[in-house]
Structures are given as structure tokens and as C-alpha cells.
CSV table of C-alpha atoms in Angstrom, one decimal:
chain,number,residue,atom,x,y,z
A,10,MET,CA,2.2,60.1,-42.5
A,11,ASN,CA,-0.3,57.3,-43.0
A,12,SER,CA,-2.3,57.6,-39.8
A,13,SER,CA,-4.0,54.1,-40.3
A,14,GLN,CA,-0.5,52.5,-40.4
A,15,CYS,CA,1.0,54.7,-37.6
A,16,GLU,CA,-1.8,53.5,-35.3
A,17,LYS,CA,-0.4,50.0,-35.6
A,18,LEU,CA,3.0,50.9,-34.1
A,19,ILE,CA,2.3,49.7,-30.6
A,20,ASP,CA,0.7,46.4,-31.9
A,21,TYR,CA,3.7,45.9,-34.2
A,22,PHE,CA,6.1,46.5,-31.3
A,23,ASN,CA,4.2,44.1,-29.2
A,24,ARG,CA,4.0,41.5,-32.0
A,25,GLN,CA,0.2,41.6,-32.1
A,26,LEU,CA,-0.1,41.9,-35.9
A,27,ASN,CA,-0.7,39.0,-38.2
A,28,GLU,CA,1.8,38.1,-40.9
A,29,GLN,CA,0.1,40.2,-43.6
A,30,GLU,CA,-0.3,43.2,-41.3
A,31,GLN,CA,3.4,42.9,-40.3
A,32,LYS,CA,4.5,43.0,-44.0
A,33,GLU,CA,2.3,46.1,-44.6
A,34,PHE,CA,3.7,47.9,-41.6
A,35,GLN,CA,7.3,47.1,-42.4
A,36,ALA,CA,6.7,48.5,-45.9
A,37,HIS,CA,5.2,51.6,-44.1
A,38,LEU,CA,8.3,51.9,-42.0
A,39,SER,CA,10.5,52.3,-45.1
A,40,SER,CA,8.7,55.6,-45.9
A,41,CYS,CA,7.8,56.9,-42.4
A,42,GLU,CA,10.8,58.2,-40.5
A,43,GLU,CA,8.6,59.3,-37.6
A,44,CYS,CA,7.4,55.7,-37.0
A,45,ARG,CA,11.0,54.4,-37.4
A,46,GLU,CA,12.2,56.9,-34.7
A,47,GLU,CA,9.4,56.1,-32.3
A,48,LEU,CA,10.0,52.3,-32.8
A,49,MET,CA,13.7,52.9,-32.0
A,50,GLU,CA,12.8,54.9,-28.9
A,51,LEU,CA,10.4,52.1,-27.7
A,52,ARG,CA,13.1,49.5,-28.2
A,53,GLU,CA,15.7,51.6,-26.4
A,54,LEU,CA,13.3,52.0,-23.5
A,55,THR,CA,12.4,48.3,-23.2
A,56,ASP,CA,15.8,46.6,-24.0
A,57,ASP,CA,16.8,46.5,-20.3
A,58,LEU,CA,13.3,45.9,-18.7
A,59,PRO,CA,13.0,42.6,-16.9
A,60,PHE,CA,9.8,41.1,-18.3
A,61,LEU,CA,9.1,38.5,-15.6
A,62,ALA,CA,5.3,38.4,-16.1
A,63,TYR,CA,3.3,36.6,-18.7
A,64,PRO,CA,2.2,38.7,-21.7
A,65,VAL,CA,-1.4,39.9,-21.2
A,66,GLU,CA,-3.6,41.4,-23.9
A,67,PRO,CA,-5.1,44.7,-22.5
A,68,PRO,CA,-8.8,45.2,-23.0
A,69,GLU,CA,-9.7,46.5,-26.4
A,70,GLU,CA,-11.5,49.5,-25.0
A,71,MET,CA,-8.5,50.5,-22.8
A,72,LYS,CA,-6.2,50.3,-25.8
A,73,LYS,CA,-8.5,52.5,-27.8
A,74,ARG,CA,-8.6,55.1,-25.0
A,75,VAL,CA,-4.8,55.2,-24.7
A,76,LEU,CA,-4.3,55.6,-28.5
A,77,ALA,CA,-7.0,58.2,-28.6
A,78,ASN,CA,-5.3,60.2,-25.9
A,79,VAL,CA,-1.9,59.8,-27.7
A,80,PHE,CA,-3.2,61.1,-31.0
A,81,ALA,CA,-5.2,63.8,-29.3
A,82,ASP,CA,-2.0,65.1,-27.7
A,83,GLU,CA,-0.3,64.9,-31.1
A,84,ASP,CA,-2.9,67.0,-32.7
A,85,LYS,CA,-2.5,69.7,-30.0
A,86,SER,CA,1.3,69.8,-30.0
A,87,GLU,CA,2.2,69.3,-33.6
A,88,PRO,CA,2.5,72.5,-35.7
A,89,SER,CA,0.9,72.4,-39.2
A,90,VAL,CA,3.4,71.4,-41.9
A,91,GLU,CA,2.8,72.5,-45.4
A,92,LYS,CA,3.0,69.8,-48.0
A,93,ASN,CA,6.0,70.1,-50.4
A,94,GLU,CA,5.0,68.2,-53.5
A,95,ASP,CA,8.4,68.8,-55.1
A,96,ARG,CA,10.3,66.9,-52.3
A,97,THR,CA,11.2,63.4,-53.3
A,98,GLY,CA,12.8,62.3,-50.0
A,99,PRO,CA,11.1,61.4,-46.7
A,100,VAL,CA,9.7,64.2,-44.7
A,101,MET,CA,12.1,65.2,-41.9
A,102,MET,CA,10.3,66.1,-38.6
A,103,PRO,CA,11.9,68.7,-36.4
A,104,ALA,CA,13.8,67.5,-33.3
A,105,GLU,CA,11.6,69.7,-31.1
A,106,ARG,CA,8.5,67.8,-32.3
A,107,ARG,CA,10.0,64.4,-31.6
A,108,SER,CA,11.1,65.5,-28.2
A,109,ARG,CA,7.7,66.8,-27.3
A,110,LYS,CA,6.0,63.5,-28.4
A,111,SER,CA,8.4,61.2,-26.7
A,112,PRO,CA,6.9,61.8,-23.2
A,113,VAL,CA,3.5,60.9,-24.6
A,114,ILE,CA,4.9,57.6,-26.0
A,115,ILE,CA,6.7,57.0,-22.7
A,116,GLY,CA,3.5,57.6,-20.8
A,117,ALA,CA,1.5,55.3,-23.0
A,118,LEU,CA,4.2,52.6,-22.7
A,119,ALA,CA,4.3,53.0,-18.9
A,120,ALA,CA,0.5,52.7,-18.8
A,121,SER,CA,0.6,49.5,-20.9
A,122,LEU,CA,3.4,48.1,-18.7
A,123,LEU,CA,1.5,48.9,-15.5
A,124,LEU,CA,-1.7,47.3,-16.9
A,125,SER,CA,0.3,44.2,-17.9
A,126,VAL,CA,1.9,43.9,-14.5
A,127,GLY,CA,-1.5,44.5,-12.7
A,128,LEU,CA,-3.3,41.9,-14.8
A,129,ASN,CA,-0.5,39.3,-14.4
A,130,GLY,CA,-0.5,39.9,-10.7
A,131,TRP,CA,-4.2,39.2,-10.7
A,132,PHE,CA,-3.7,36.0,-12.8
A,133,TRP,CA,-0.9,34.9,-10.4
A,134,THR,CA,-3.3,35.4,-7.4
A,135,GLU,CA,-6.0,33.4,-9.1
A,136,ASN,CA,-3.6,30.6,-10.0
A,137,GLN,CA,-2.4,30.4,-6.4
A,138,GLN,CA,-6.0,30.2,-5.2
A,139,LEU,CA,-6.8,27.5,-7.7
A,140,ALA,CA,-3.6,25.6,-6.7
A,141,GLY,CA,-4.8,25.8,-3.1
A,142,GLU,CA,-8.3,24.5,-4.0
A,143,ASN,CA,-6.8,21.7,-6.1
A,144,GLU,CA,-4.6,20.7,-3.1
A,145,GLN,CA,-7.6,20.6,-0.8
A,146,LEU,CA,-9.6,18.5,-3.3
A,147,ALA,CA,-6.7,16.1,-3.6
A,148,GLY,CA,-6.7,15.7,0.2
A,149,GLU,CA,-10.5,15.1,0.2
A,150,PHE,CA,-10.1,12.6,-2.6
A,151,GLN,CA,-7.4,10.7,-0.6
A,152,GLN,CA,-9.6,10.6,2.4
A,153,VAL,CA,-12.6,9.2,0.4
A,154,ALA,CA,-10.3,6.6,-1.1
A,155,GLU,CA,-9.1,5.6,2.4
A,156,GLU,CA,-12.7,5.3,3.7
A,157,ARG,CA,-13.6,3.2,0.6
A,158,ASN,CA,-10.7,0.9,1.3
A,159,GLU,CA,-11.8,0.5,4.9
A,160,LEU,CA,-15.4,-0.3,3.8
A,161,ALA,CA,-14.1,-2.9,1.3
A,162,THR,CA,-12.0,-4.5,4.0
A,163,GLU,CA,-15.1,-4.7,6.3
A,164,LEU,CA,-17.2,-6.1,3.5
A,165,THR,CA,-14.6,-8.8,2.8
A,166,ALA,CA,-14.5,-9.7,6.5
A,167,ILE,CA,-18.3,-10.0,6.6
A,168,ARG,CA,-18.4,-12.1,3.4
A,169,ASP,CA,-15.7,-14.4,4.8
A,170,ALA,CA,-17.6,-14.9,8.0
A,171,LEU,CA,-20.8,-15.7,6.1
A,172,GLU,CA,-19.0,-18.2,4.0
A,173,GLU,CA,-17.6,-19.9,7.1
A,174,ASP,CA,-21.1,-20.1,8.6
A,175,ALA,CA,-22.4,-21.6,5.3
A,176,GLN,CA,-19.9,-24.4,5.0
A,177,PRO,CA,-21.7,-27.4,3.5
A,178,GLY,CA,-22.6,-30.1,6.0
A,179,THR,CA,-23.2,-33.8,5.6
A,180,ALA,CA,-26.0,-34.8,3.2
A,181,GLN,CA,-28.6,-37.2,4.5
A,182,VAL,CA,-30.8,-39.5,2.4
A,183,VAL,CA,-34.4,-39.0,3.6
A,184,LEU,CA,-36.2,-41.3,1.2
A,185,THR,CA,-35.3,-43.8,-1.6
A,186,ALA,CA,-37.8,-45.3,-3.9
A,187,GLY,CA,-37.5,-47.5,-7.0
A,188,LEU,CA,-39.4,-46.6,-10.1
A,189,ASP,CA,-40.8,-49.5,-12.0
A,190,SER,CA,-42.2,-49.6,-15.5
A,191,THR,CA,-46.0,-49.6,-15.7
A,192,LEU,CA,-45.9,-51.1,-19.2
A,193,GLY,CA,-43.8,-54.1,-18.4
A,194,GLU,CA,-40.8,-52.7,-20.2
A,195,ALA,CA,-37.1,-52.7,-19.2
A,196,SER,CA,-37.3,-49.1,-18.1
A,197,ASN,CA,-36.6,-48.3,-14.5
A,198,GLY,CA,-35.6,-45.5,-12.2
A,199,LEU,CA,-34.6,-44.4,-8.7
A,200,ALA,CA,-36.0,-41.4,-6.7
A,201,THR,CA,-33.9,-40.1,-3.8
A,202,LEU,CA,-34.8,-37.3,-1.3
A,203,ILE,CA,-31.6,-35.7,0.0
A,204,SER,CA,-31.4,-33.3,2.9
A,205,GLU,CA,-28.4,-31.0,3.5
A,206,GLN,CA,-28.8,-28.5,6.3
A,207,ASP,CA,-32.1,-26.7,5.4
A,208,LYS,CA,-32.2,-27.8,1.8
A,209,VAL,CA,-34.1,-30.8,0.5
A,210,GLN,CA,-33.7,-32.0,-3.0
A,211,LEU,CA,-35.5,-34.7,-5.0
A,212,VAL,CA,-33.1,-36.5,-7.4
A,213,ILE,CA,-34.6,-38.9,-10.0
A,214,GLN,CA,-32.5,-41.1,-12.3
A,215,VAL,CA,-33.9,-43.3,-15.1
A,216,THR,CA,-32.5,-45.9,-17.5
A,217,ASP,CA,-33.6,-47.6,-20.7
A,218,MET,CA,-36.3,-45.1,-21.5
A,219,PRO,CA,-37.9,-45.0,-24.9
A,220,GLU,CA,-36.6,-42.5,-27.4
A,221,LEU,CA,-38.3,-39.1,-27.5
A,222,SER,CA,-39.6,-37.4,-30.7
A,223,GLY,CA,-40.4,-33.8,-31.6
A,224,THR,CA,-41.2,-31.7,-28.6
A,225,GLU,CA,-41.8,-34.6,-26.3
A,226,ALA,CA,-40.2,-34.6,-22.8
A,227,TYR,CA,-40.3,-36.8,-19.7
A,228,GLN,CA,-41.6,-35.1,-16.6
A,229,ALA,CA,-41.4,-36.1,-12.9
A,230,TRP,CA,-44.3,-35.8,-10.5
A,231,ILE,CA,-44.7,-35.9,-6.8
A,232,ILE,CA,-48.1,-37.4,-6.0
A,233,GLU,CA,-49.8,-36.2,-2.7
A,234,GLY,CA,-53.1,-38.0,-2.4
A,235,GLU,CA,-54.6,-37.3,-5.8
A,236,THR,CA,-52.7,-34.1,-6.4
A,237,PRO,CA,-49.7,-34.2,-8.8
A,238,ILE,CA,-46.9,-31.7,-8.2
A,239,PRO,CA,-44.6,-31.1,-11.2
A,240,ALA,CA,-41.0,-31.8,-10.2
A,241,GLY,CA,-39.2,-30.9,-13.5
A,242,SER,CA,-38.9,-32.1,-17.1
A,243,PHE,CA,-35.9,-33.8,-18.7
A,244,GLU,CA,-34.6,-35.5,-21.8
A,245,ILE,CA,-32.5,-38.7,-22.2
A,246,ASP,CA,-29.3,-39.6,-23.9
A,247,GLU,CA,-28.8,-42.1,-26.7
A,248,ALA,CA,-28.7,-45.0,-24.2
A,249,GLY,CA,-32.1,-43.9,-22.7
A,250,ASN,CA,-30.6,-42.5,-19.5
A,251,GLY,CA,-31.8,-39.3,-17.9
A,252,ALA,CA,-32.0,-37.4,-14.6
A,253,VAL,CA,-33.7,-34.4,-13.0
A,254,ALA,CA,-33.3,-32.6,-9.6
A,255,TYR,CA,-36.1,-30.8,-7.9
A,256,ASN,CA,-35.8,-28.5,-4.8
A,257,VAL,CA,-38.4,-29.3,-2.2
A,258,GLN,CA,-39.6,-26.2,-0.4
A,259,ASP,CA,-40.9,-27.6,2.9
A,260,LEU,CA,-40.1,-31.2,3.9
A,261,GLU,CA,-42.2,-31.2,7.0
A,262,ASP,CA,-45.4,-30.5,5.0
A,263,LEU,CA,-44.5,-32.8,2.2
A,264,ASN,CA,-46.5,-36.0,2.2
A,265,VAL,CA,-45.2,-38.2,-0.7
A,266,ASP,CA,-47.6,-40.9,-1.7
A,267,GLN,CA,-46.0,-41.7,-5.0
A,268,ILE,CA,-43.4,-40.5,-7.5
A,269,ALA,CA,-44.1,-40.9,-11.2
A,270,ILE,CA,-42.6,-40.3,-14.6
A,271,THR,CA,-44.9,-39.4,-17.6
A,272,LEU,CA,-44.3,-38.8,-21.3
A,273,GLU,CA,-45.6,-35.3,-22.1
A,274,PRO,CA,-46.1,-33.7,-25.5
A,275,ARG,CA,-44.2,-30.7,-24.3
A,276,PRO,CA,-41.9,-29.9,-21.2
A,277,ASN,CA,-42.9,-28.2,-18.0
A,278,ASN,CA,-46.6,-28.9,-17.9
A,279,GLU,CA,-48.6,-27.9,-14.8
A,280,LEU,CA,-50.8,-31.0,-15.0
A,281,PRO,CA,-50.0,-34.4,-16.6
A,282,GLU,CA,-51.3,-35.0,-20.1
A,283,GLY,CA,-49.4,-38.1,-21.1
A,284,GLU,CA,-49.4,-41.6,-19.7
A,285,ILE,CA,-47.4,-42.8,-16.7
A,286,LEU,CA,-44.3,-44.8,-17.7
A,287,LEU,CA,-42.6,-45.2,-14.4
A,288,ALA,CA,-44.0,-45.1,-10.8
A,289,SER,CA,-43.0,-45.9,-7.3
A,290,SER,CA,-45.0,-48.2,-5.1
A,291,GLY,CA,-47.5,-46.4,-2.9
A,292,ASN,CA,-46.6,-45.9,0.8
């Protein structure tokens, strides 16, 4: 008997061997009547068992202990058999020996089955607990989703109310001033202060302005006394037309003495560098 192959009987029966190990053990079965008989006994014992649980691999240490006990019992119960080198057929084991070892195999099988049932019972309990936790999490998620929808509804209502309160009113013209050329050219413009609710905007439109070159830009200025306040830079189209809008921060404190347009070497200057081309009449 090849003990290294015989030890694989349980794993072969449980289909735990890889393809190469299965081929080796099947070759071993052809020459080991003892393993064939034990395999037949295992199949007879398990043919009618209702395997309702999932297969579970027993811990390696437990399998080693069970197999060690099995082979320890074999060593104690088996009588010594002298080798007969002249025999060409397989060694026939006495029926008494087989009958003595069958309870050991049955015990090992029963222990394996009990272990499998116990482990599967534990896994079933764990799965039930996880299922309960998942159901609880799903309920909490649903509650959070409902609360989020309620908040979204409230925010929509608040936004709609704010939009109703912010409906545009009627725009009023606070000031209109013509812009005349300071160089006697055809260029001219119009400056208009428009008030709408709490917003005040200065809108300046010009026509027939000279063509710009390079980085040049026209810039509007609000003159308070001798202080120029930049009111935005702009360019013109091919016909010399252009416009700029400037948001006035505080109309009550604004004292407009004059509105002017200058030609600047670059846009958005803080102080005028170029000459004044258009200007309103002083108040």
C-alpha cells in the first residue's frame, strides 16, 4: 500500500484534488484493492445522504488531526503482513481487517460531516445577520433620500420666492448728457445714467470715432471736481461706433461734473494719459 497515495482517499472522494493528483490517485486505485474497497464503502454510505448545506473546506489542522487518528488506529489494529515477492496479483486484505477499519472510516466521515454542517450553520447565521443589516441600511438610505428631497423642495420654494421679490422694475433715466468733440471733428456721443431699483448704470454710446491702432483703446471717465474716475474701456466697429456700461456704486454720493472720452495707449488705465476727444458740458 502506498501510504502517500492512500492519504489522499478522503480528498479524492471530496473532489479536492487537482487534475494531476486525480490522475495519479486513479492510477493508484488500479493497484490498491484496500483503497478501492474504502472508496466503495464511502460512496455507499453517502449515496442517500441529503446534502443540503454548502460545501465547506475544513481547517487544515483539523484534517491533519483526523487523518493522524485514522492511521494511528490502523497501525494499532492491523496485523503485520509478510511481503510475498513471488505474488503477481494484488494483495488481498482479510475481511476481518476491513471490517475492523470500517468503523474508523465511518467515524472520520461522520466527524467531517458534522464539521461541515456546523460550519455551514455558522455561515447561514452570518448571512442572515448580514441580510438584516443590509435591510436596515436600505431603510436608512431611503430615509436620507426622502429628507434630501424635502430639502430640495424647500430650497426650490425659497429660490422661487426670491425671484418673485427680485422681479425687474421700471428703469428711470436719471441724467442724459451729449458728448461733443473737443477737436471739432464729427465724433459725438451720448451719456445716460439709468436707475433700476437699487442699481445705477452709466451707459455711454459714441459714433464716428477715429480708428484705433495697436493696443489703443477709448476710455470713459466720470469727472468729479478735478478727480477723474475710470468708467470702462471700449473699442469701436468699422463705422466708428462703440459703447460702454459702468455700474455706479452710490448715486447719492455721486457728483458728476463732466463725462469725458479719452484715447489711451492701453485699456483700463487708472488715470488718463491720452487727450480728451469727447466731453459733456460742465454742470
